[in-house]
Amino acid sequence: MTGQRQTRQRRQIFEVIERAEGPLSIAEIHEQSRRAVPNLGIATIYRTVKMLHEADEIHLVSLPDGETRYEKAGLGHHEHFRCRVCKQVFDLPDCPLAYLSGTTTKDGFLIEDHELTLYGRCAHCQ
Ligand SMILES: [Zn+2]
Ligand SMILES: [Zn+2]
């Protein structure tokens, strides 16, 4: 593979992750990248995602179901919503628990951060 082709593929795969409404799985990145680059193999996706992750351009998102997903780095604090019908994961910008950070529970636990995954049906699946 030439360096130029690799750079183009890397940019296209990053754009797929950047445009997404939430963190994407490797399979979703593969499927969506193939619309721009039809013969893109899964090994290229794995390799490119690893490169983007090491370069801190994307973040790894681990949901409670154990599935590893990736989203653009630097999005700031937000929650995730998982649709039980189409299985897609979406970003939720509103955080009802933001006020908890910096408070201490009655048992003495100082809360610094939290991760929340909400489940239901997305607008398309209702
Ligand atoms: Zn859905
Ligand atoms: Zn997210």
PDB file of C-alpha atoms and ligand atoms in Angstrom:
ATOM      1  CA  MET A   1       0.000   0.000   0.000  1.00  0.00           C
ATOM      2  CA  THR A   2       1.398   3.415  -0.900  1.00  0.00           C
ATOM      3  CA  GLY A   3       1.660   6.104   1.764  1.00  0.00           C
ATOM      4  CA  GLN A   4      -0.674   8.377  -0.144  1.00  0.00           C
ATOM      5  CA  ARG A   5      -3.423   5.778  -0.355  1.00  0.00           C
ATOM      6  CA  GLN A   6      -3.014   5.021   3.339  1.00  0.00           C
ATOM      7  CA  THR A   7      -3.350   8.713   4.213  1.00  0.00           C
ATOM      8  CA  ARG A   8      -6.530   9.019   2.134  1.00  0.00           C
ATOM      9  CA  GLN A   9      -8.085   5.931   3.715  1.00  0.00           C
ATOM     10  CA  ARG A  10      -7.175   7.169   7.183  1.00  0.00           C
ATOM     11  CA  ARG A  11      -8.899  10.497   6.470  1.00  0.00           C
ATOM     12  CA  GLN A  12     -11.995   8.787   5.078  1.00  0.00           C
ATOM     13  CA  ILE A  13     -12.289   6.456   8.070  1.00  0.00           C
ATOM     14  CA  PHE A  14     -11.827   9.383  10.466  1.00  0.00           C
ATOM     15  CA  GLU A  15     -14.576  11.308   8.638  1.00  0.00           C
ATOM     16  CA  VAL A  16     -16.959   8.368   9.091  1.00  0.00           C
ATOM     17  CA  ILE A  17     -16.293   8.408  12.863  1.00  0.00           C
ATOM     18  CA  GLU A  18     -16.506  12.216  12.998  1.00  0.00           C
ATOM     19  CA  ARG A  19     -19.857  12.373  11.142  1.00  0.00           C
ATOM     20  CA  ALA A  20     -21.522   9.661  13.262  1.00  0.00           C
ATOM     21  CA  GLU A  21     -24.307  10.479  15.733  1.00  0.00           C
ATOM     22  CA  GLY A  22     -22.626   8.338  18.386  1.00  0.00           C
ATOM     23  CA  PRO A  23     -19.719   5.950  18.942  1.00  0.00           C
ATOM     24  CA  LEU A  24     -19.355   3.325  16.182  1.00  0.00           C
ATOM     25  CA  SER A  25     -18.349  -0.335  16.367  1.00  0.00           C
ATOM     26  CA  ILE A  26     -15.655  -1.693  14.040  1.00  0.00           C
ATOM     27  CA  ALA A  27     -18.396  -3.370  11.953  1.00  0.00           C
ATOM     28  CA  GLU A  28     -20.276  -0.070  11.583  1.00  0.00           C
ATOM     29  CA  ILE A  29     -17.083   1.825  10.680  1.00  0.00           C
ATOM     30  CA  HIS A  30     -16.380  -0.871   8.077  1.00  0.00           C
ATOM     31  CA  GLU A  31     -19.868  -0.755   6.594  1.00  0.00           C
ATOM     32  CA  GLN A  32     -19.973   3.047   6.390  1.00  0.00           C
ATOM     33  CA  SER A  33     -16.404   3.425   5.093  1.00  0.00           C
ATOM     34  CA  ARG A  34     -17.133   1.020   2.263  1.00  0.00           C
ATOM     35  CA  ARG A  35     -19.636   3.495   0.827  1.00  0.00           C
ATOM     36  CA  ALA A  36     -16.692   5.811   0.095  1.00  0.00           C
ATOM     37  CA  VAL A  37     -14.083   3.091  -0.539  1.00  0.00           C
ATOM     38  CA  PRO A  38     -15.891  -0.023  -1.819  1.00  0.00           C
ATOM     39  CA  ASN A  39     -13.112  -2.625  -1.455  1.00  0.00           C
ATOM     40  CA  LEU A  40     -11.889  -1.624   1.980  1.00  0.00           C
ATOM     41  CA  GLY A  41     -11.030  -4.710   4.043  1.00  0.00           C
ATOM     42  CA  ILE A  42     -11.755  -5.210   7.740  1.00  0.00           C
ATOM     43  CA  ALA A  43      -8.003  -5.556   8.475  1.00  0.00           C
ATOM     44  CA  THR A  44      -7.465  -2.025   7.129  1.00  0.00           C
ATOM     45  CA  ILE A  45     -10.245  -0.758   9.402  1.00  0.00           C
ATOM     46  CA  TYR A  46      -8.659  -2.383  12.471  1.00  0.00           C
ATOM     47  CA  ARG A  47      -5.205  -1.043  11.562  1.00  0.00           C
ATOM     48  CA  THR A  48      -6.442   2.485  10.820  1.00  0.00           C
ATOM     49  CA  VAL A  49      -8.637   2.682  13.943  1.00  0.00           C
ATOM     50  CA  LYS A  50      -5.626   1.600  16.025  1.00  0.00           C
ATOM     51  CA  MET A  51      -3.521   4.362  14.410  1.00  0.00           C
ATOM     52  CA  LEU A  52      -6.220   7.008  15.002  1.00  0.00           C
ATOM     53  CA  HIS A  53      -6.583   5.848  18.606  1.00  0.00           C
ATOM     54  CA  GLU A  54      -2.829   5.986  19.242  1.00  0.00           C
ATOM     55  CA  ALA A  55      -2.765   9.485  17.734  1.00  0.00           C
ATOM     56  CA  ASP A  56      -5.540  10.530  20.191  1.00  0.00           C
ATOM     57  CA  GLU A  57      -7.825  11.530  17.324  1.00  0.00           C
ATOM     58  CA  ILE A  58     -10.496   9.101  18.506  1.00  0.00           C
ATOM     59  CA  HIS A  59     -11.553   7.726  21.894  1.00  0.00           C
ATOM     60  CA  LEU A  60     -12.500   4.239  22.892  1.00  0.00           C
ATOM     61  CA  VAL A  61     -15.985   3.872  24.399  1.00  0.00           C
ATOM     62  CA  SER A  62     -16.734   0.752  26.457  1.00  0.00           C
ATOM     63  CA  LEU A  63     -20.446   0.220  27.015  1.00  0.00           C
ATOM     64  CA  PRO A  64     -21.831  -2.080  29.758  1.00  0.00           C
ATOM     65  CA  ASP A  65     -22.564  -4.782  27.162  1.00  0.00           C
ATOM     66  CA  GLY A  66     -18.815  -5.062  26.578  1.00  0.00           C
ATOM     67  CA  GLU A  67     -18.866  -3.852  22.999  1.00  0.00           C
ATOM     68  CA  THR A  68     -15.942  -1.609  22.059  1.00  0.00           C
ATOM     69  CA  ARG A  69     -16.821   1.494  20.101  1.00  0.00           C
ATOM     70  CA  TYR A  70     -14.974   4.578  18.920  1.00  0.00           C
ATOM     71  CA  GLU A  71     -15.862   8.257  18.765  1.00  0.00           C
ATOM     72  CA  LYS A  72     -14.093  11.489  17.896  1.00  0.00           C
ATOM     73  CA  ALA A  73     -11.803  12.726  20.691  1.00  0.00           C
ATOM     74  CA  GLY A  74     -12.549  15.913  22.606  1.00  0.00           C
ATOM     75  CA  LEU A  75     -16.346  15.759  22.591  1.00  0.00           C
ATOM     76  CA  GLY A  76     -16.524  16.617  26.297  1.00  0.00           C
ATOM     77  CA  HIS A  77     -18.796  15.011  28.868  1.00  0.00           C
ATOM     78  CA  HIS A  78     -21.910  13.362  27.436  1.00  0.00           C
ATOM     79  CA  GLU A  79     -24.007  10.226  27.877  1.00  0.00           C
ATOM     80  CA  HIS A  80     -24.907   7.451  25.467  1.00  0.00           C
ATOM     81  CA  PHE A  81     -28.268   6.110  24.360  1.00  0.00           C
ATOM     82  CA  ARG A  82     -28.586   2.590  23.012  1.00  0.00           C
ATOM     83  CA  CYS A  83     -31.566   1.703  20.804  1.00  0.00           C
ATOM     84  CA  ARG A  84     -32.801  -1.794  21.697  1.00  0.00           C
ATOM     85  CA  VAL A  85     -34.299  -2.243  18.215  1.00  0.00           C
ATOM     86  CA  CYS A  86     -31.597  -1.152  15.737  1.00  0.00           C
ATOM     87  CA  LYS A  87     -28.729  -1.521  18.300  1.00  0.00           C
ATOM     88  CA  GLN A  88     -27.257   1.833  17.318  1.00  0.00           C
ATOM     89  CA  VAL A  89     -25.639   4.012  19.981  1.00  0.00           C
ATOM     90  CA  PHE A  90     -26.230   7.770  20.025  1.00  0.00           C
ATOM     91  CA  ASP A  91     -24.642  10.671  21.904  1.00  0.00           C
ATOM     92  CA  LEU A  92     -26.863  12.467  24.408  1.00  0.00           C
ATOM     93  CA  PRO A  93     -25.591  15.993  25.022  1.00  0.00           C
ATOM     94  CA  ASP A  94     -27.880  16.656  28.008  1.00  0.00           C
ATOM     95  CA  CYS A  95     -26.615  15.299  31.313  1.00  0.00           C
ATOM     96  CA  PRO A  96     -29.060  15.163  34.239  1.00  0.00           C
ATOM     97  CA  LEU A  97     -26.305  14.088  36.653  1.00  0.00           C
ATOM     98  CA  ALA A  98     -23.746  16.836  36.009  1.00  0.00           C
ATOM     99  CA  TYR A  99     -24.498  18.404  39.419  1.00  0.00           C
ATOM    100  CA  LEU A 100     -23.117  15.261  41.146  1.00  0.00           C
ATOM    101  CA  SER A 101     -19.481  15.948  40.246  1.00  0.00           C
ATOM    102  CA  GLY A 102     -17.628  17.324  43.253  1.00  0.00           C
ATOM    103  CA  THR A 103     -20.232  16.223  45.810  1.00  0.00           C
ATOM    104  CA  THR A 104     -19.647  13.633  48.526  1.00  0.00           C
ATOM    105  CA  THR A 105     -22.177  10.915  49.366  1.00  0.00           C
ATOM    106  CA  LYS A 106     -23.238  10.261  52.974  1.00  0.00           C
ATOM    107  CA  ASP A 107     -20.857   7.263  52.959  1.00  0.00           C
ATOM    108  CA  GLY A 108     -17.945   9.551  52.124  1.00  0.00           C
ATOM    109  CA  PHE A 109     -17.458   8.810  48.432  1.00  0.00           C
ATOM    110  CA  LEU A 110     -16.294  11.893  46.563  1.00  0.00           C
ATOM    111  CA  ILE A 111     -17.865  11.817  43.111  1.00  0.00           C
ATOM    112  CA  GLU A 112     -15.573  12.970  40.314  1.00  0.00           C
ATOM    113  CA  ASP A 113     -17.193  11.563  37.200  1.00  0.00           C
ATOM    114  CA  HIS A 114     -19.780   9.109  35.885  1.00  0.00           C
ATOM    115  CA  GLU A 115     -20.704   7.234  32.738  1.00  0.00           C
ATOM    116  CA  LEU A 116     -24.306   6.575  31.895  1.00  0.00           C
ATOM    117  CA  THR A 117     -25.885   4.446  29.203  1.00  0.00           C
ATOM    118  CA  LEU A 118     -29.608   4.864  28.623  1.00  0.00           C
ATOM    119  CA  TYR A 119     -31.667   2.265  26.750  1.00  0.00           C
ATOM    120  CA  GLY A 120     -34.803   2.555  24.681  1.00  0.00           C
ATOM    121  CA  ARG A 121     -35.924   3.208  21.144  1.00  0.00           C
ATOM    122  CA  CYS A 122     -34.444   5.851  18.868  1.00  0.00           C
ATOM    123  CA  ALA A 123     -36.709   8.274  16.960  1.00  0.00           C
ATOM    124  CA  HIS A 124     -36.519   6.071  13.869  1.00  0.00           C
ATOM    125  CA  CYS A 125     -37.516   2.847  15.702  1.00  0.00           C
ATOM    126  CA  GLN A 126     -40.454   4.165  17.759  1.00  0.00           C
TER     127      GLN A 126
HETATM  128 ZN    ZN B   1     -33.291   2.480  16.557  1.00  0.00          ZN
HETATM  129 ZN    ZN B   2     -20.303   9.618  22.701  1.00  0.00          ZN
END
